[in-house]
Amino acid sequence: DGGITQSPKYLFRKEGQNVTLSCEQNLNHDAMYWYRQDPGQGLRLIYYSQIVNDFQKGDIAEGYSVSREKKESFPLTVTSAQKNPTAFYLCASSNYNEQFFGPGTRLTVL
Amino acid sequence: AQSVTQLDSQVPVFEEAPVELRCNYSSSVSVYLFWYVQYPNQGLQLLLKYLSGSTLVKGINGFEAEFNKSQTSFHLRKPSVHISDTAEYFCAVHNTNAGKSTFGDGTTLTVKP
């Protein structure tokens, strides 16, 4: 089955620690995206990549970093510089006509 | 720059009643338009999309939407809702030049028996 996987589904970390969220797709899509979702709010774009080895900042990139070394993978690192990292994180990939979303990772910083 | 406004944050409706979820957008370039549905603690699932052509778009689960260019709207409709339609619904516009999308804040549809 083609699709997007995100792992883990739930993640707990202590304040001040960096944490990396995984996103893998086997849809052969060039473009991939990371969004943050907070209660009562829509999706806010963190980073996106339209091709391997290239990525752009979205609207709320501060405190986050990404890499795109392979077409299938787009990991997101939440650094200690992110002031309020507790949120639901969604990864998506796109064939430029629509975006396909993963199941999400819920990050809780204690 | 582009923006999306979902005019209702919450829409309660009784089962088998019709429903309309409203979405207005602004953009200086041509965009693609989408409606997604999200169930609790899950990712988003595409309901329907408008890329070009007919302004009335039909999607999954009996939903449809109409693109109105003059009013810059893309309202979602269903003639008869079911309990299982209870979810969060997001309208989105995709800027093909920039390669990124902007989402509305979402509308919570609650279908009551």
PDB file of N, CA and C in Angstrom, chain B residues 10-69:
ATOM      1  N   GLN B  10     -18.024  26.477  14.604  1.00  0.00           N
ATOM      2  CA  GLN B  10     -18.775  25.291  15.003  1.00  0.00           C
ATOM      3  C   GLN B  10     -20.131  25.304  14.312  1.00  0.00           C
ATOM      4  N   VAL B  11     -20.525  24.134  13.813  1.00  0.00           N
ATOM      5  CA  VAL B  11     -21.833  23.984  13.180  1.00  0.00           C
ATOM      6  C   VAL B  11     -22.511  22.748  13.756  1.00  0.00           C
ATOM      7  N   PRO B  12     -23.532  22.956  14.610  1.00  0.00           N
ATOM      8  CA  PRO B  12     -24.325  21.820  15.094  1.00  0.00           C
ATOM      9  C   PRO B  12     -25.521  21.616  14.171  1.00  0.00           C
ATOM     10  N   VAL B  13     -25.839  20.356  13.897  1.00  0.00           N
ATOM     11  CA  VAL B  13     -26.947  20.059  12.994  1.00  0.00           C
ATOM     12  C   VAL B  13     -27.530  18.706  13.372  1.00  0.00           C
ATOM     13  N   PHE B  14     -28.813  18.539  13.119  1.00  0.00           N
ATOM     14  CA  PHE B  14     -29.449  17.248  13.401  1.00  0.00           C
ATOM     15  C   PHE B  14     -29.241  16.277  12.236  1.00  0.00           C
ATOM     16  N   GLU B  15     -29.214  15.018  12.581  1.00  0.00           N
ATOM     17  CA  GLU B  15     -29.048  13.958  11.583  1.00  0.00           C
ATOM     18  C   GLU B  15     -30.113  14.081  10.501  1.00  0.00           C
ATOM     19  N   GLU B  16     -29.697  13.856   9.261  1.00  0.00           N
ATOM     20  CA  GLU B  16     -30.528  13.892   8.053  1.00  0.00           C
ATOM     21  C   GLU B  16     -30.877  15.314   7.610  1.00  0.00           C
ATOM     22  N   ALA B  17     -30.407  16.320   8.307  1.00  0.00           N
ATOM     23  CA  ALA B  17     -30.602  17.705   7.873  1.00  0.00           C
ATOM     24  C   ALA B  17     -29.508  18.079   6.886  1.00  0.00           C
ATOM     25  N   PRO B  18     -29.748  19.109   6.054  1.00  0.00           N
ATOM     26  CA  PRO B  18     -28.686  19.598   5.164  1.00  0.00           C
ATOM     27  C   PRO B  18     -27.703  20.465   5.931  1.00  0.00           C
ATOM     28  N   VAL B  19     -26.495  20.591   5.393  1.00  0.00           N
ATOM     29  CA  VAL B  19     -25.489  21.426   6.041  1.00  0.00           C
ATOM     30  C   VAL B  19     -24.661  22.155   4.997  1.00  0.00           C
ATOM     31  N   GLU B  20     -24.210  23.349   5.366  1.00  0.00           N
ATOM     32  CA  GLU B  20     -23.282  24.118   4.538  1.00  0.00           C
ATOM     33  C   GLU B  20     -22.169  24.641   5.426  1.00  0.00           C
ATOM     34  N   LEU B  21     -20.941  24.381   5.046  1.00  0.00           N
ATOM     35  CA  LEU B  21     -19.772  24.926   5.739  1.00  0.00           C
ATOM     36  C   LEU B  21     -19.143  25.948   4.802  1.00  0.00           C
ATOM     37  N   ARG B  22     -18.984  27.170   5.319  1.00  0.00           N
ATOM     38  CA  ARG B  22     -18.590  28.278   4.450  1.00  0.00           C
ATOM     39  C   ARG B  22     -17.094  28.552   4.486  1.00  0.00           C
ATOM     40  N   CYS B  23     -16.560  28.867   3.303  1.00  0.00           N
ATOM     41  CA  CYS B  23     -15.136  29.149   3.157  1.00  0.00           C
ATOM     42  C   CYS B  23     -14.952  30.284   2.159  1.00  0.00           C
ATOM     43  N   ASN B  24     -14.278  31.336   2.590  1.00  0.00           N
ATOM     44  CA  ASN B  24     -13.873  32.422   1.697  1.00  0.00           C
ATOM     45  C   ASN B  24     -12.355  32.459   1.642  1.00  0.00           C
ATOM     46  N   TYR B  25     -11.825  32.890   0.525  1.00  0.00           N
ATOM     47  CA  TYR B  25     -10.374  32.954   0.392  1.00  0.00           C
ATOM     48  C   TYR B  25      -9.974  34.241  -0.318  1.00  0.00           C
ATOM     49  N   SER B  26      -8.722  34.600  -0.164  1.00  0.00           N
ATOM     50  CA  SER B  26      -8.167  35.701  -0.940  1.00  0.00           C
ATOM     51  C   SER B  26      -6.805  35.282  -1.459  1.00  0.00           C
ATOM     52  N   SER B  27      -6.530  35.655  -2.695  1.00  0.00           N
ATOM     53  CA  SER B  27      -5.248  35.325  -3.302  1.00  0.00           C
ATOM     54  C   SER B  27      -5.023  36.223  -4.502  1.00  0.00           C
ATOM     55  N   SER B  28      -3.771  36.586  -4.728  1.00  0.00           N
ATOM     56  CA  SER B  28      -3.438  37.431  -5.867  1.00  0.00           C
ATOM     57  C   SER B  28      -3.111  36.602  -7.111  1.00  0.00           C
ATOM     58  N   VAL B  29      -3.053  35.276  -6.944  1.00  0.00           N
ATOM     59  CA  VAL B  29      -2.755  34.390  -8.068  1.00  0.00           C
ATOM     60  C   VAL B  29      -3.808  33.290  -8.132  1.00  0.00           C
ATOM     61  N   SER B  30      -3.817  32.571  -9.230  1.00  0.00           N
ATOM     62  CA  SER B  30      -4.744  31.441  -9.350  1.00  0.00           C
ATOM     63  C   SER B  30      -4.359  30.368  -8.335  1.00  0.00           C
ATOM     64  N   VAL B  31      -5.386  29.755  -7.780  1.00  0.00           N
ATOM     65  CA  VAL B  31      -5.135  28.746  -6.757  1.00  0.00           C
ATOM     66  C   VAL B  31      -5.970  27.507  -7.033  1.00  0.00           C
ATOM     67  N   TYR B  32      -5.561  26.425  -6.408  1.00  0.00           N
ATOM     68  CA  TYR B  32      -6.395  25.244  -6.321  1.00  0.00           C
ATOM     69  C   TYR B  32      -7.097  25.297  -4.960  1.00  0.00           C
ATOM     70  N   LEU B  33      -8.295  24.735  -4.883  1.00  0.00           N
ATOM     71  CA  LEU B  33      -9.083  24.788  -3.656  1.00  0.00           C
ATOM     72  C   LEU B  33      -9.414  23.373  -3.181  1.00  0.00           C
ATOM     73  N   PHE B  34      -9.391  23.198  -1.869  1.00  0.00           N
ATOM     74  CA  PHE B  34      -9.577  21.870  -1.287  1.00  0.00           C
ATOM     75  C   PHE B  34     -10.446  21.942  -0.039  1.00  0.00           C
ATOM     76  N   TRP B  35     -11.142  20.837   0.217  1.00  0.00           N
ATOM     77  CA  TRP B  35     -11.755  20.585   1.517  1.00  0.00           C
ATOM     78  C   TRP B  35     -11.222  19.249   2.034  1.00  0.00           C
ATOM     79  N   TYR B  36     -10.785  19.287   3.315  1.00  0.00           N
ATOM     80  CA  TYR B  36     -10.304  18.087   3.976  1.00  0.00           C
ATOM     81  C   TYR B  36     -11.148  17.828   5.211  1.00  0.00           C
ATOM     82  N   VAL B  37     -11.200  16.553   5.639  1.00  0.00           N
ATOM     83  CA  VAL B  37     -11.874  16.179   6.881  1.00  0.00           C
ATOM     84  C   VAL B  37     -10.842  15.545   7.814  1.00  0.00           C
ATOM     85  N   GLN B  38     -10.989  15.839   9.101  1.00  0.00           N
ATOM     86  CA  GLN B  38     -10.089  15.270  10.100  1.00  0.00           C
ATOM     87  C   GLN B  38     -10.909  14.694  11.247  1.00  0.00           C
ATOM     88  N   TYR B  39     -10.697  13.410  11.522  1.00  0.00           N
ATOM     89  CA  TYR B  39     -11.296  12.771  12.685  1.00  0.00           C
ATOM     90  C   TYR B  39     -10.293  12.863  13.837  1.00  0.00           C
ATOM     91  N   PRO B  40     -10.761  12.760  15.086  1.00  0.00           N
ATOM     92  CA  PRO B  40      -9.875  12.981  16.236  1.00  0.00           C
ATOM     93  C   PRO B  40      -8.592  12.166  16.188  1.00  0.00           C
ATOM     94  N   ASN B  41      -7.488  12.837  16.432  1.00  0.00           N
ATOM     95  CA  ASN B  41      -6.162  12.225  16.514  1.00  0.00           C
ATOM     96  C   ASN B  41      -5.742  11.508  15.232  1.00  0.00           C
ATOM     97  N   GLN B  42      -6.224  12.005  14.109  1.00  0.00           N
ATOM     98  CA  GLN B  42      -5.835  11.438  12.821  1.00  0.00           C
ATOM     99  C   GLN B  42      -5.344  12.534  11.883  1.00  0.00           C
ATOM    100  N   GLY B  43      -4.788  12.105  10.750  1.00  0.00           N
ATOM    101  CA  GLY B  43      -4.397  13.053   9.731  1.00  0.00           C
ATOM    102  C   GLY B  43      -5.602  13.558   8.953  1.00  0.00           C
ATOM    103  N   LEU B  44      -5.339  14.389   7.945  1.00  0.00           N
ATOM    104  CA  LEU B  44      -6.413  14.930   7.122  1.00  0.00           C
ATOM    105  C   LEU B  44      -6.667  14.023   5.921  1.00  0.00           C
ATOM    106  N   GLN B  45      -7.934  13.929   5.548  1.00  0.00           N
ATOM    107  CA  GLN B  45      -8.334  13.135   4.396  1.00  0.00           C
ATOM    108  C   GLN B  45      -9.021  14.047   3.381  1.00  0.00           C
ATOM    109  N   LEU B  46      -8.665  13.936   2.127  1.00  0.00           N
ATOM    110  CA  LEU B  46      -9.240  14.796   1.107  1.00  0.00           C
ATOM    111  C   LEU B  46     -10.710  14.450   0.866  1.00  0.00           C
ATOM    112  N   LEU B  47     -11.573  15.482   0.930  1.00  0.00           N
ATOM    113  CA  LEU B  47     -12.986  15.312   0.593  1.00  0.00           C
ATOM    114  C   LEU B  47     -13.224  15.600  -0.890  1.00  0.00           C
ATOM    115  N   LEU B  48     -12.703  16.721  -1.344  1.00  0.00           N
ATOM    116  CA  LEU B  48     -12.873  17.125  -2.741  1.00  0.00           C
ATOM    117  C   LEU B  48     -11.893  18.238  -3.064  1.00  0.00           C
ATOM    118  N   LYS B  49     -11.745  18.495  -4.374  1.00  0.00           N
ATOM    119  CA  LYS B  49     -10.821  19.524  -4.823  1.00  0.00           C
ATOM    120  C   LYS B  49     -11.353  20.199  -6.083  1.00  0.00           C
ATOM    121  N   TYR B  50     -10.980  21.479  -6.225  1.00  0.00           N
ATOM    122  CA  TYR B  50     -11.255  22.212  -7.449  1.00  0.00           C
ATOM    123  C   TYR B  50      -9.915  22.634  -8.042  1.00  0.00           C
ATOM    124  N   LEU B  51      -9.654  22.145  -9.252  1.00  0.00           N
ATOM    125  CA  LEU B  51      -8.435  22.539  -9.955  1.00  0.00           C
ATOM    126  C   LEU B  51      -8.765  23.447 -11.127  1.00  0.00           C
ATOM    127  N   SER B  52      -9.803  23.083 -11.883  1.00  0.00           N
ATOM    128  CA  SER B  52     -10.264  23.870 -13.027  1.00  0.00           C
ATOM    129  C   SER B  52     -11.555  23.230 -13.523  1.00  0.00           C
ATOM    130  N   GLY B  53     -12.192  23.864 -14.517  1.00  0.00           N
ATOM    131  CA  GLY B  53     -13.361  23.267 -15.138  1.00  0.00           C
ATOM    132  C   GLY B  53     -14.648  23.588 -14.399  1.00  0.00           C
ATOM    133  N   SER B  54     -15.527  22.600 -14.313  1.00  0.00           N
ATOM    134  CA  SER B  54     -16.840  22.795 -13.704  1.00  0.00           C
ATOM    135  C   SER B  54     -16.704  23.340 -12.283  1.00  0.00           C
ATOM    136  N   THR B  55     -17.517  24.340 -11.980  1.00  0.00           N
ATOM    137  CA  THR B  55     -17.412  24.971 -10.655  1.00  0.00           C
ATOM    138  C   THR B  55     -18.081  24.157  -9.564  1.00  0.00           C
ATOM    139  N   LEU B  56     -18.893  23.184  -9.925  1.00  0.00           N
ATOM    140  CA  LEU B  56     -19.525  22.306  -8.942  1.00  0.00           C
ATOM    141  C   LEU B  56     -18.698  21.029  -8.875  1.00  0.00           C
ATOM    142  N   VAL B  57     -18.180  20.785  -7.691  1.00  0.00           N
ATOM    143  CA  VAL B  57     -17.272  19.659  -7.510  1.00  0.00           C
ATOM    144  C   VAL B  57     -17.907  18.662  -6.551  1.00  0.00           C
ATOM    145  N   LYS B  58     -17.904  17.403  -6.931  1.00  0.00           N
ATOM    146  CA  LYS B  58     -18.453  16.355  -6.062  1.00  0.00           C
ATOM    147  C   LYS B  58     -17.300  15.578  -5.433  1.00  0.00           C
ATOM    148  N   GLY B  59     -17.493  15.231  -4.165  1.00  0.00           N
ATOM    149  CA  GLY B  59     -16.444  14.513  -3.456  1.00  0.00           C
ATOM    150  C   GLY B  59     -16.939  13.223  -2.844  1.00  0.00           C
ATOM    151  N   ILE B  60     -16.185  12.750  -1.861  1.00  0.00           N
ATOM    152  CA  ILE B  60     -16.555  11.502  -1.214  1.00  0.00           C
ATOM    153  C   ILE B  60     -17.621  11.735  -0.157  1.00  0.00           C
ATOM    154  N   ASN B  61     -18.277  10.662   0.250  1.00  0.00           N
ATOM    155  CA  ASN B  61     -19.256  10.690   1.342  1.00  0.00           C
ATOM    156  C   ASN B  61     -20.434  11.630   1.077  1.00  0.00           C
ATOM    157  N   GLY B  62     -20.748  11.891  -0.201  1.00  0.00           N
ATOM    158  CA  GLY B  62     -21.909  12.695  -0.540  1.00  0.00           C
ATOM    159  C   GLY B  62     -21.720  14.197  -0.451  1.00  0.00           C
ATOM    160  N   PHE B  63     -20.499  14.649  -0.196  1.00  0.00           N
ATOM    161  CA  PHE B  63     -20.231  16.080  -0.118  1.00  0.00           C
ATOM    162  C   PHE B  63     -20.017  16.682  -1.511  1.00  0.00           C
ATOM    163  N   GLU B  64     -20.343  17.966  -1.629  1.00  0.00           N
ATOM    164  CA  GLU B  64     -20.056  18.713  -2.843  1.00  0.00           C
ATOM    165  C   GLU B  64     -19.726  20.157  -2.464  1.00  0.00           C
ATOM    166  N   ALA B  65     -19.057  20.847  -3.378  1.00  0.00           N
ATOM    167  CA  ALA B  65     -18.693  22.244  -3.129  1.00  0.00           C
ATOM    168  C   ALA B  65     -18.799  23.005  -4.432  1.00  0.00           C
ATOM    169  N   GLU B  66     -19.061  24.304  -4.300  1.00  0.00           N
ATOM    170  CA  GLU B  66     -19.171  25.150  -5.479  1.00  0.00           C
ATOM    171  C   GLU B  66     -18.155  26.275  -5.414  1.00  0.00           C
ATOM    172  N   PHE B  67     -17.356  26.381  -6.459  1.00  0.00           N
ATOM    173  CA  PHE B  67     -16.373  27.442  -6.572  1.00  0.00           C
ATOM    174  C   PHE B  67     -17.050  28.668  -7.161  1.00  0.00           C
ATOM    175  N   ASN B  68     -16.960  29.783  -6.442  1.00  0.00           N
ATOM    176  CA  ASN B  68     -17.528  31.035  -6.920  1.00  0.00           C
ATOM    177  C   ASN B  68     -16.403  32.059  -7.006  1.00  0.00           C
ATOM    178  N   LYS B  69     -15.937  32.303  -8.219  1.00  0.00           N
ATOM    179  CA  LYS B  69     -14.766  33.160  -8.396  1.00  0.00           C
ATOM    180  C   LYS B  69     -15.062  34.602  -8.031  1.00  0.00           C
TER     181      LYS B  69
END
